[in-house]
Amino acid sequence: MSSSKVLRLSKLSLITSLILSGHAFAKNDKSEQQIEKIAVYGQHHKNYITEEAQSATKLGLTIKETPQSISVVSRALMDDFSLDDINAVLESTPGVTVEQIETDRTYFKARGFDITNFQVNGLGIPQSSGSIQGSLDTSIYDRVEIVRGANGLMTGTGNPSATVNMVLKKPTYTTQANASVSYGSWNKKRLDLDVSTPINEEHAVRAVFTKQKADSYLDRYETDKTVIYLAYEGKLTDNTLLSVNYVNQQKDADSPLWGALPLYYTDGTPTDYDESTSTAADWSYWDNSAEQVYVTLEQNLSATWVAKARYAHVENEQDSELFYVYGTPDKDTELGLTGYASRYDYSDKHDLFDLYASGKFDLFGQEHDLSLGVSQAKMDYTEQSLYDYTTGNGFPAMPSLKTWDGVIPQATLTDSVNGSNITNEQKSAYISTRIKLSEPLSLLAGVRYTDWKTTGTAYGVAQTQSDSQLIPYIGTVYDFNESLSAYASYTETFVPQKELDINANQLAPITGKSSELGVKAQLLDEQVFVTLAYFDTKQDGLAIAIPNSLPDDTRYYAADGINSNGFEVELSGKFTDDLSASISFSNLSIDGDDTVKDYTPENQLKVAAIYQVPFIDGLSFGANYRWQDSTSRVQVKDTNKIASVTTKQNAYGLLDLMATYKLSENIGVTFNINNTTGEKYLHSLYWAQGYYGAPRNYALSVNWQL
């Protein structure tokens, strides 16, 4: 057994022993039965939206008191519409675009920029790239919070796109247990188990297990996913709370897409393949694993002050042998494509530490808020690429994709060892405050100093960078009354980049400015929350892929500047006793990079709703609809730099429907239909290639809870 596996098992054994030292497992949190919490974060409307959000500031403010747009995808919405991974969650989030470029690699965008800020339980995970490999299963999360716009105070670095905070399920102080078994199209089988129990009045544990195996609408593609989650929470003293969380996610994929389908023929006309068409070889695979440990210690310093120390250790690994297809086929013969085999291995390790204190103080007859702290992160990653230049199987001529069955001689991937070995270190210090200038008027201000250092080599070129930035943040909120407020905010951005230019040198950091104006209101006896926001953002130095770069050796250039502006409207909550919904519309205008402007939808509409049938107890119907307008990508320009070949994706909408019926107090059945109208569409034009989304599909699940 390898040393890395021994290390993993030892960690798992340690945390399992800690958690299983109590009694049996158990159920959902009821706030009146929990231990008294040291810090309580802002409340929000119920139903499809959670009552809490903790990812915008560390000042303990409500969403209404925070001068930024915040959306929360609740556990209820994830359960109703089987939003089983983070891709599905963000597809339902206002203003977010999911750029699924391959089966096992996805980029996310908001307000025209890649989302690079991801958090778990409010702890920022520094990232220099927005792509997620494999998929992040949502069975372990209580909710997902999305703060749109720049969020430098919480994350240190990042694009002015959005911050995605995945809040882990917590142990509960009443016993609970629930299970779900589902079966769907393409032999998709899924099992979810979630048990939690108090050990005694001051200690509780929780465990979640998920297993999913599925074929696919894509030829040859199969996945096998396993998720293990263990959590402990306990009072060490009357004023000290300890929590420990362990996450292990493994996704193995056979015959995954690396790259995607060619989108035009040599005569410039668009290709039109079956939705099931795949370029993957029958021997290819892409396995992704993630292991995470989170430790949090909260100390109640007084009635209004709390100190929190947090540590996280995160490891990600990729192991793959992949097959890419490039070129432009002839329309009559379908020939002209070439295969390209590569082995790619990747691993990274993150050690993160954050220490801060927050609380209240009195001055000039008003109560104010203050938070200050320091954070440190060390991130090591290595990657290696291997090819086959000797056997003739590394770059084979391809048959027609319309008849290809994936059978091709396996390449001997041992040539041209190349890759990267990089260490990034980030240190930050920050302070923020909310000053009540008067009863209705608040001023929020803060500053974060971030120092980022990079050392190592990438594809034979030394990478040495040392960057630092002072990031200011200022905002104001004016309460017209208890239900209506207006806000404004401004911040600057700073993003180190790991992308390499044509000479394999690391690009300089991205810098930018972001501002936002908005109105927030609570209507219908505060059961419905409304947000209207206008934003304007400018960035310089953004990495843009050089056309025709190959996917394992992509080179980039720094764009002169991208400016995005637009507005977002969101309504969510309980509209009637029987109807709960989340409705949003977003508009976006981009200047400075025509490619980004073309492949990013200008308008998006998203609606999720559930209706409880009043005259049939236990019966509910729901709909989840996502619409975006047309997008395009210029593929070829003539000698005068005028587009001669352009791929277009017309505007389209996807409608998912669900029905659930409670057979008894403990057992329910849910039926889901996804892409009900059978829409055929390309997942993304983020790259010059693309592939089709899933056609109409079904799932039936049986749910039990104690």
XYZ file of C-alpha atoms in Angstrom:
706
model
C 0.000 0.000 0.000
C 1.337 3.445 -0.964
C 2.282 5.974 1.711
C -0.416 8.391 0.487
C -3.100 5.733 0.949
C -1.764 4.893 4.412
C -1.963 8.592 5.262
C -5.552 8.771 4.038
C -6.559 5.697 6.013
C -4.889 6.975 9.157
C -6.789 10.271 8.885
C -10.043 8.429 8.285
C -9.402 6.118 11.238
C -8.593 9.024 13.540
C -11.757 10.965 12.712
C -13.940 7.848 12.646
C -12.713 6.937 16.126
C -13.469 10.455 17.338
C -16.997 10.417 15.909
C -17.926 6.843 16.808
C -16.812 7.313 20.404
C -20.405 8.322 21.146
C -23.662 6.439 20.822
C -25.950 5.916 17.826
C -26.417 8.422 15.014
C -29.228 11.005 14.388
C -31.384 13.996 12.834
C -31.957 17.606 11.611
C -31.074 20.725 13.617
C -33.785 22.515 15.505
C -32.398 25.818 16.628
C -34.303 25.828 19.917
C -32.754 22.461 20.820
C -29.181 23.208 19.806
C -26.444 24.359 22.106
C -26.392 28.127 22.310
C -24.303 29.391 19.411
C -21.479 31.825 19.990
C -22.017 33.699 16.699
C -25.353 33.917 14.893
C -25.308 34.953 11.253
C -27.994 36.801 9.320
C -31.458 35.408 8.804
C -33.155 35.130 5.448
C -36.538 33.992 4.216
C -37.536 30.356 4.572
C -38.686 27.658 2.153
C -36.314 27.530 -0.842
C -33.990 30.030 0.829
C -32.131 29.409 4.045
C -32.294 31.629 7.117
C -28.506 31.976 7.284
C -25.696 33.343 5.165
C -22.153 33.774 6.414
C -19.975 34.256 3.338
C -20.157 38.002 2.640
C -18.672 39.437 5.845
C -17.480 38.306 9.280
C -19.560 40.945 11.031
C -22.618 38.779 11.715
C -24.829 40.899 9.445
C -28.164 39.869 7.962
C -28.421 39.599 4.199
C -30.493 42.766 4.197
C -27.698 44.582 6.072
C -25.010 43.497 3.587
C -24.299 45.820 0.597
C -23.939 43.023 -1.977
C -26.196 40.610 -3.855
C -26.520 37.294 -2.031
C -28.414 34.186 -3.130
C -28.806 30.990 -1.124
C -29.683 27.580 -2.573
C -31.331 25.676 0.248
C -31.311 21.993 1.069
C -35.011 21.862 0.119
C -34.350 23.046 -3.436
C -31.449 20.610 -3.836
C -33.604 17.712 -2.632
C -36.712 18.561 -4.673
C -34.930 18.839 -8.020
C -32.083 16.372 -7.389
C -29.393 19.057 -7.606
C -26.811 16.437 -6.707
C -23.652 18.306 -7.694
C -22.391 21.868 -7.610
C -22.899 22.202 -11.383
C -26.648 21.666 -10.985
C -26.806 24.056 -8.025
C -25.074 26.889 -9.862
C -27.187 26.334 -12.977
C -30.123 27.368 -10.776
C -28.344 30.395 -9.286
C -29.164 33.935 -10.493
C -26.581 35.428 -12.831
C -24.289 32.369 -12.904
C -23.304 30.557 -16.097
C -22.053 26.962 -15.955
C -19.510 26.377 -18.724
C -19.367 22.588 -18.912
C -16.613 22.211 -21.485
C -16.034 18.499 -20.860
C -17.751 15.771 -18.872
C -15.325 16.133 -15.966
C -14.099 19.708 -16.135
C -16.323 22.742 -15.650
C -15.847 26.501 -15.395
C -18.322 28.828 -13.706
C -18.874 32.478 -14.620
C -20.713 35.429 -13.116
C -20.840 39.024 -14.304
C -18.533 38.084 -17.189
C -15.675 36.598 -15.143
C -14.612 33.118 -14.024
C -15.602 32.249 -10.471
C -12.359 31.461 -8.626
C -13.545 32.069 -5.050
C -14.790 28.910 -3.371
C -15.342 28.472 0.356
C -16.303 25.664 2.693
C -18.026 26.853 5.875
C -16.866 30.383 5.094
C -13.184 29.429 4.867
C -11.769 30.595 1.546
C -9.975 27.989 -0.552
C -7.437 29.996 -2.604
C -7.588 29.133 -6.283
C -5.881 30.599 -9.315
C -8.157 28.755 -11.726
C -11.923 28.513 -11.771
C -12.225 24.998 -13.172
C -13.613 22.135 -11.108
C -12.386 18.662 -12.070
C -14.698 15.723 -11.499
C -17.752 17.038 -9.630
C -18.543 18.200 -6.113
C -21.470 16.218 -4.725
C -23.954 18.241 -2.670
C -25.224 15.503 -0.342
C -22.936 16.785 2.434
C -24.053 20.429 2.270
C -26.831 22.136 4.197
C -26.938 25.005 1.705
C -24.842 26.841 -0.869
C -24.413 30.613 -0.560
C -23.462 32.746 -3.541
C -22.231 36.302 -3.038
C -22.114 37.981 -6.443
C -19.453 40.545 -7.191
C -16.000 41.047 -5.648
C -15.536 39.648 -2.145
C -11.963 40.582 -1.260
C -12.601 40.867 2.469
C -13.496 37.197 2.788
C -11.229 35.526 0.254
C -8.140 37.710 -0.144
C -7.896 37.270 -3.884
C -10.352 36.537 -6.637
C -12.351 37.767 -9.588
C -15.286 40.189 -9.175
C -17.603 37.389 -10.268
C -18.969 35.598 -7.225
C -17.991 33.713 -4.085
C -19.470 30.238 -3.666
C -19.663 29.109 -0.052
C -20.623 25.460 0.509
C -21.922 25.077 4.069
C -21.445 21.586 5.475
C -24.213 19.786 7.320
C -23.837 20.075 11.086
C -24.382 17.495 13.788
C -27.778 17.846 15.420
C -28.930 17.645 18.999
C -32.013 15.577 18.252
C -31.679 12.138 16.714
C -32.368 11.957 13.013
C -31.857 9.498 10.212
C -32.896 9.640 6.585
C -32.214 7.651 3.472
C -32.959 8.016 -0.217
C -32.736 5.488 -3.025
C -33.194 6.589 -6.632
C -33.105 5.058 -10.099
C -33.103 7.006 -13.335
C -32.399 7.109 -17.033
C -29.197 5.495 -18.310
C -29.137 3.111 -15.370
C -28.391 5.842 -12.840
C -28.486 4.391 -9.320
C -27.977 6.499 -6.213
C -28.050 5.862 -2.474
C -27.947 8.623 0.179
C -27.688 7.934 3.915
C -27.621 10.697 6.531
C -27.578 9.952 10.276
C -26.947 12.229 13.236
C -27.208 11.986 17.005
C -26.263 13.746 20.185
C -23.713 11.928 22.311
C -24.997 13.935 25.242
C -26.317 17.457 25.760
C -23.015 19.040 24.754
C -21.633 16.788 22.002
C -23.098 15.526 18.714
C -21.973 13.639 15.608
C -23.183 13.186 12.038
C -22.321 10.896 9.121
C -23.321 11.019 5.456
C -22.673 8.322 2.864
C -23.461 8.604 -0.855
C -22.926 6.063 -3.611
C -23.822 6.712 -7.242
C -23.186 4.647 -10.375
C -24.440 5.621 -13.796
C -24.115 5.105 -17.506
C -24.789 8.125 -19.706
C -26.549 9.460 -22.759
C -22.991 9.898 -24.081
C -21.556 6.854 -25.790
C -19.310 4.760 -23.508
C -19.280 7.262 -20.619
C -19.724 5.707 -17.156
C -19.191 7.118 -13.667
C -18.778 5.695 -10.172
C -18.938 8.168 -7.268
C -18.487 7.648 -3.521
C -18.846 10.318 -0.830
C -18.061 9.934 2.877
C -18.664 12.722 5.380
C -18.111 12.664 9.144
C -18.711 15.556 11.537
C -18.337 16.234 15.238
C -19.390 19.247 17.298
C -19.009 19.674 21.025
C -18.705 22.111 23.874
C -15.294 21.861 25.515
C -16.299 24.473 28.102
C -19.298 26.753 28.537
C -17.605 29.257 26.224
C -15.624 27.002 23.872
C -17.001 25.065 20.898
C -15.023 22.600 18.764
C -16.088 21.218 15.397
C -14.278 18.694 13.188
C -15.369 17.786 9.642
C -13.957 15.134 7.335
C -14.865 14.861 3.627
C -13.797 12.223 1.114
C -15.141 12.394 -2.453
C -14.075 9.984 -5.185
C -15.326 10.054 -8.775
C -14.067 7.524 -11.318
C -15.030 8.147 -14.936
C -14.616 5.724 -17.840
C -14.460 7.107 -21.397
C -14.811 10.765 -20.379
C -14.654 13.643 -22.811
C -11.309 15.440 -23.030
C -12.053 18.309 -25.326
C -15.304 17.853 -27.195
C -16.841 17.763 -30.679
C -15.743 19.809 -33.697
C -18.425 22.416 -34.383
C -17.944 23.169 -38.087
C -16.899 21.519 -41.356
C -14.163 22.592 -43.745
C -16.769 24.463 -45.818
C -17.753 26.505 -42.745
C -21.165 24.913 -42.211
C -22.029 23.707 -38.676
C -21.748 20.071 -37.667
C -24.835 18.356 -36.273
C -24.086 15.165 -34.369
C -26.355 12.956 -32.311
C -26.539 14.062 -28.688
C -24.813 10.839 -27.682
C -21.705 11.404 -29.847
C -18.434 11.299 -27.924
C -14.778 11.603 -28.906
C -13.631 9.445 -25.963
C -11.718 6.202 -26.565
C -13.012 3.032 -24.955
C -9.804 2.724 -22.871
C -9.711 6.292 -21.544
C -10.455 7.211 -17.935
C -10.324 10.212 -15.585
C -10.338 9.556 -11.837
C -10.647 12.434 -9.349
C -10.420 12.314 -5.576
C -10.693 14.984 -2.900
C -9.972 14.657 0.816
C -10.627 17.484 3.262
C -10.297 18.003 7.002
C -11.710 21.110 8.728
C -11.155 21.997 12.376
C -12.827 25.034 13.965
C -12.458 26.317 17.506
C -14.814 29.070 18.696
C -14.168 30.959 21.903
C -16.802 33.199 23.425
C -14.850 36.191 24.744
C -17.828 38.101 26.112
C -21.533 38.515 25.519
C -20.813 40.311 22.225
C -17.338 39.131 21.160
C -16.166 35.830 19.720
C -12.799 34.554 18.486
C -12.585 31.808 15.899
C -9.562 29.757 14.779
C -9.956 27.563 11.709
C -7.630 25.080 10.027
C -8.171 23.116 6.833
C -6.136 20.480 5.041
C -7.245 19.765 1.487
C -5.827 17.218 -0.974
C -6.948 16.704 -4.577
C -5.650 14.081 -6.981
C -6.262 13.319 -10.639
C -5.196 10.209 -12.504
C -6.109 9.990 -16.179
C -5.401 8.580 -19.608
C -7.324 10.680 -22.080
C -8.056 10.920 -25.774
C -8.567 14.254 -27.517
C -9.766 14.765 -31.095
C -8.852 17.878 -33.077
C -9.080 19.188 -36.598
C -11.882 20.084 -38.986
C -13.832 17.302 -40.727
C -14.908 17.211 -44.359
C -18.668 17.475 -44.692
C -18.978 14.700 -47.268
C -16.508 12.134 -45.909
C -16.505 13.185 -42.207
C -12.726 12.581 -42.334
C -9.917 14.967 -41.438
C -9.767 14.611 -37.671
C -6.748 13.430 -35.667
C -6.641 11.754 -32.276
C -4.297 12.809 -29.510
C -3.599 10.599 -26.490
C -2.070 11.773 -23.230
C -1.613 10.664 -19.658
C -2.166 13.439 -17.119
C -1.531 13.173 -13.395
C -2.152 15.975 -10.936
C -2.058 16.424 -7.175
C -2.311 19.396 -4.858
C -2.195 19.976 -1.125
C -3.585 23.023 0.665
C -2.977 23.941 4.289
C -5.130 26.868 5.385
C -5.311 28.766 8.667
C -7.591 31.634 9.640
C -7.819 33.438 12.989
C -10.192 36.315 13.646
C -12.262 38.039 16.299
C -15.548 39.840 15.795
C -17.965 41.646 17.995
C -19.718 44.878 18.884
C -18.714 48.138 20.514
C -20.578 51.275 21.610
C -19.673 54.778 20.457
C -21.656 58.041 20.235
C -24.771 56.338 21.510
C -24.818 53.682 18.758
C -23.757 50.034 18.612
C -21.176 49.213 15.934
C -19.548 46.028 14.573
C -15.846 45.170 14.163
C -13.923 42.186 12.813
C -10.176 41.701 12.428
C -7.954 38.766 11.694
C -5.115 37.074 9.851
C -4.984 34.128 7.467
C -2.318 32.009 5.832
C -2.427 29.435 3.070
C 0.174 27.189 1.498
C -0.670 25.397 -1.724
C 1.555 22.859 -3.462
C 0.643 21.289 -6.768
C 2.365 18.995 -9.208
C 1.273 17.883 -12.653
C 2.778 15.622 -15.280
C 1.892 14.972 -18.908
C 3.018 11.964 -20.975
C 2.551 11.237 -24.679
C 3.148 8.566 -27.325
C 5.351 9.726 -30.174
C 6.840 6.317 -31.006
C 4.216 3.605 -31.539
C 1.954 5.430 -33.994
C -1.011 5.162 -31.614
C -0.471 8.558 -30.010
C -1.832 10.638 -32.910
C -4.004 8.353 -35.069
C -6.105 9.467 -38.024
C -9.770 9.328 -36.999
C -12.705 7.706 -38.751
C -16.052 9.494 -38.970
C -17.366 10.432 -35.531
C -20.850 9.548 -36.754
C -19.880 5.871 -36.956
C -16.964 5.638 -34.506
C -17.452 3.244 -31.578
C -14.459 4.373 -29.508
C -12.340 1.358 -30.399
C -8.791 2.436 -31.176
C -5.382 0.948 -30.247
C -4.260 2.062 -26.807
C -1.336 4.461 -26.794
C 1.888 3.744 -24.887
C 2.097 6.936 -22.862
C 5.728 7.181 -21.759
C 7.244 9.921 -23.963
C 8.161 13.571 -23.328
C 7.778 13.795 -19.582
C 6.712 17.352 -18.841
C 4.773 19.208 -16.196
C 4.828 21.575 -13.241
C 5.859 21.667 -9.593
C 4.570 24.867 -7.999
C 4.240 26.237 -4.476
C 1.966 29.188 -3.749
C 1.867 30.945 -0.402
C -0.671 33.545 0.607
C -0.649 35.635 3.789
C -3.369 38.130 4.644
C -4.372 40.528 7.392
C -7.770 42.204 7.375
C -10.062 44.474 9.335
C -13.653 45.510 8.679
C -16.264 47.479 10.526
C -19.846 48.655 10.335
C -20.405 52.097 11.787
C -23.962 53.197 12.531
C -23.838 56.861 11.511
C -27.479 57.156 12.494
C -30.330 54.757 13.131
C -31.122 54.264 9.401
C -27.631 54.811 7.933
C -24.687 52.389 8.187
C -21.185 52.657 6.760
C -19.195 49.477 6.086
C -15.468 49.782 5.516
C -12.567 47.405 5.463
C -9.167 46.670 4.087
C -7.241 43.460 3.449
C -3.530 43.216 2.818
C -2.576 40.145 0.820
C 0.894 38.878 0.013
C 1.199 36.101 -2.586
C 4.398 34.235 -3.469
C 4.933 31.660 -6.198
C 7.983 29.407 -6.641
C 8.734 26.343 -8.752
C 8.824 25.339 -12.411
C 6.155 24.908 -15.073
C 6.931 23.011 -18.278
C 10.643 23.664 -17.904
C 10.349 27.380 -17.108
C 11.091 28.764 -13.636
C 8.103 30.406 -11.959
C 9.040 33.010 -9.378
C 6.586 35.739 -8.465
C 6.019 37.852 -5.417
C 2.933 40.052 -5.435
C 1.118 42.012 -2.771
C -1.926 44.218 -2.734
C -3.922 46.359 -0.339
C -7.588 45.729 -1.108
C -10.064 48.357 0.136
C -13.773 47.806 0.608
C -16.416 50.411 1.375
C -20.183 50.203 1.429
C -23.231 51.885 2.838
C -26.772 50.784 3.671
C -29.749 53.088 4.278
C -32.872 51.621 5.883
C -36.002 53.464 4.751
C -37.981 51.266 7.144
C -37.822 47.726 8.539
C -38.719 46.254 5.147
C -36.869 48.431 2.603
C -33.214 49.431 2.275
C -30.830 50.772 -0.370
C -27.107 50.049 -0.575
C -23.898 50.863 -2.448
C -20.447 49.228 -2.348
C -17.013 49.532 -3.937
C -13.934 47.319 -3.822
C -10.800 46.517 -5.775
C -9.609 43.100 -6.926
C -6.317 41.258 -7.154
C -5.876 37.812 -8.726
C -2.536 35.987 -9.127
C -2.605 33.735 -12.184
C -1.010 30.381 -12.882
C -1.773 30.539 -16.631
C 1.296 30.597 -18.882
C 1.957 32.863 -21.866
C 3.347 31.765 -25.240
C 6.841 31.588 -23.693
C 5.611 29.514 -20.724
C 5.999 32.417 -18.311
C 3.346 32.968 -15.663
C 1.033 35.865 -16.424
C 1.037 38.910 -14.155
C -1.815 39.267 -11.639
C -5.200 40.573 -12.698
C -6.245 43.879 -11.155
C -9.627 45.540 -11.196
C -12.353 47.656 -9.634
C -15.940 46.749 -8.843
C -18.949 48.775 -7.694
C -22.580 47.901 -6.999
C -25.835 49.737 -6.229
C -29.003 48.063 -5.085
C -32.297 47.881 -3.231
C -33.479 45.113 -0.902
C -37.020 44.646 0.351
C -39.031 42.164 2.390
C -42.642 41.856 1.268
C -45.781 39.894 2.116
C -45.235 39.988 5.880
C -41.498 39.499 5.289
C -42.106 36.135 3.614
C -40.691 37.274 0.227
C -37.254 38.821 -0.238
C -36.529 41.070 -3.241
C -33.132 42.280 -4.469
C -32.479 44.672 -7.346
C -28.797 45.334 -8.111
C -26.798 47.269 -10.693
C -23.061 46.534 -11.042
C -20.068 47.857 -12.961
C -16.725 46.056 -13.034
C -13.397 46.605 -14.776
C -10.501 44.141 -14.960
C -7.083 44.280 -16.621
C -4.744 41.421 -17.405
C -7.312 38.614 -17.586
C -5.906 35.360 -19.038
C -7.517 34.459 -22.376
C -6.659 31.197 -24.129
C -4.687 31.564 -27.359
C -6.763 30.088 -30.215
C -5.956 26.483 -31.174
C -4.064 25.765 -27.935
C -4.257 22.076 -27.035
C -6.069 21.314 -23.757
C -3.106 19.940 -21.770
C -0.727 22.660 -22.939
C -2.946 25.718 -23.291
C -1.202 29.075 -23.597
C -2.789 32.414 -22.737
C -2.491 36.127 -23.322
C -3.451 38.933 -20.955
C -6.471 40.844 -22.220
C -6.085 44.622 -22.212
C -9.219 45.018 -20.142
C -12.749 43.704 -19.736
C -15.594 45.838 -18.466
C -18.919 44.333 -17.494
C -22.059 46.017 -16.252
C -25.662 45.047 -15.877
C -28.449 44.386 -13.420
C -29.968 41.490 -11.501
C -33.432 41.050 -10.009
C -34.304 38.273 -7.584
C -37.525 37.425 -5.728
C -37.668 34.436 -3.445
C -39.642 33.097 -0.540
C -43.182 32.108 0.326
C -45.673 33.810 -1.996
C -48.780 32.070 -0.623
C -49.432 29.413 1.998
C -49.028 26.793 -0.741
C -46.516 28.357 -3.176
C -42.792 28.902 -2.596
C -40.534 30.136 -5.381
C -37.260 31.723 -6.410
C -37.376 33.952 -9.508
C -34.473 35.859 -11.028
C -33.551 37.783 -14.158
C -30.050 39.008 -14.987
C -28.728 41.246 -17.745
C -25.046 41.544 -18.629
C -23.080 43.715 -21.061
C -19.379 43.039 -21.734
C -16.822 45.245 -23.474
C -13.144 44.691 -24.147
C -13.045 41.085 -25.348
C -15.353 40.035 -28.180
C -14.826 36.310 -27.570
C -15.921 36.497 -23.944
C -18.789 38.802 -24.914
C -20.031 36.408 -27.601
C -20.012 33.152 -25.610
C -21.505 34.714 -22.454
C -25.324 34.995 -22.482
C -26.512 38.566 -22.126
C -29.818 37.683 -20.469
C -30.813 34.841 -18.143
C -34.112 33.931 -16.501
C -34.319 31.329 -13.740
C -37.442 30.160 -11.920
C -37.821 27.420 -9.315
C -41.198 26.872 -7.665
C -43.038 24.287 -5.611
C -46.792 24.106 -5.049
C -48.311 22.102 -2.232
C -51.716 20.869 -3.360
C -54.085 22.060 -0.598
C -56.803 19.460 -1.099
C -54.469 16.424 -1.285
C -52.356 16.152 1.838
C -48.711 15.321 1.083
C -48.804 16.031 -2.682
C -46.545 18.707 -4.203
C -45.607 19.728 -7.723
C -42.563 21.723 -8.776
C -40.857 23.280 -11.780
C -37.291 24.456 -12.327
C -36.800 26.534 -15.485
C -33.562 28.076 -16.818
C -33.492 30.234 -19.939
C -30.599 32.037 -21.620
C -30.421 34.033 -24.816
C -28.255 33.247 -27.820
C -24.467 32.907 -27.717
C -21.822 32.475 -30.398
C -18.121 31.982 -31.035
C -16.062 33.185 -33.989
C -14.101 30.148 -35.158
C -12.265 31.480 -38.229
C -11.395 34.975 -39.438
C -10.352 35.832 -42.980
C -7.265 37.817 -43.956
C -9.098 41.055 -43.110
C -9.853 39.709 -39.634
C -13.540 39.459 -40.447
C -15.405 36.435 -39.100
C -15.839 33.818 -41.817
C -16.965 30.892 -39.610
C -19.098 31.444 -36.505
C -20.714 28.845 -34.264
C -24.096 29.933 -32.905
C -26.207 28.592 -30.069
C -29.733 29.920 -30.258
C -31.588 31.010 -27.140
C -33.051 28.053 -25.268
C -34.827 27.106 -22.054
C -34.631 23.953 -19.962
C -37.653 22.842 -17.947
C -37.391 20.291 -15.144
C -40.557 19.051 -13.442
C -41.057 17.149 -10.226
C -43.872 15.624 -8.200
C -43.584 14.302 -4.673
C -46.081 12.463 -2.508
C -45.766 11.484 1.122
C -47.043 7.939 1.483
C -46.795 8.243 5.240
C -45.235 10.486 7.848
C -41.857 8.828 7.223
C -41.900 7.732 3.570
C -42.182 9.824 0.405
C -41.816 9.254 -3.328
C -40.434 11.814 -5.783
C -40.556 11.691 -9.582
C -38.353 14.011 -11.645
C -38.374 14.784 -15.369
C -35.376 16.771 -16.597
C -35.264 18.684 -19.903
C -38.948 17.954 -20.249
C -39.231 19.441 -23.743
C -36.224 17.501 -25.087
C -34.222 20.635 -25.980
C -31.049 19.992 -27.987
C -28.326 22.469 -27.051
C -24.578 22.870 -26.703
C -23.327 22.942 -23.117
C -20.874 25.764 -23.737
C -18.945 27.825 -26.292
C -16.264 28.690 -23.718
C -13.904 26.652 -25.918
C -13.860 26.262 -29.700
C -15.290 22.752 -29.267
C -18.461 21.727 -27.483
C -20.876 18.878 -26.784
C -24.598 18.480 -26.282
C -26.521 18.505 -23.023
C -28.587 15.569 -21.840
C -31.899 14.914 -23.610
C -35.113 14.251 -21.693
C -34.496 11.956 -18.736
C -36.276 10.621 -15.668
C -35.609 9.630 -12.078
C -37.706 8.038 -9.329
C -36.645 8.195 -5.705
C -37.988 6.779 -2.468
C -37.175 8.806 0.610
C -37.374 7.744 4.242
C -36.776 9.726 7.380
C -36.996 8.884 11.032
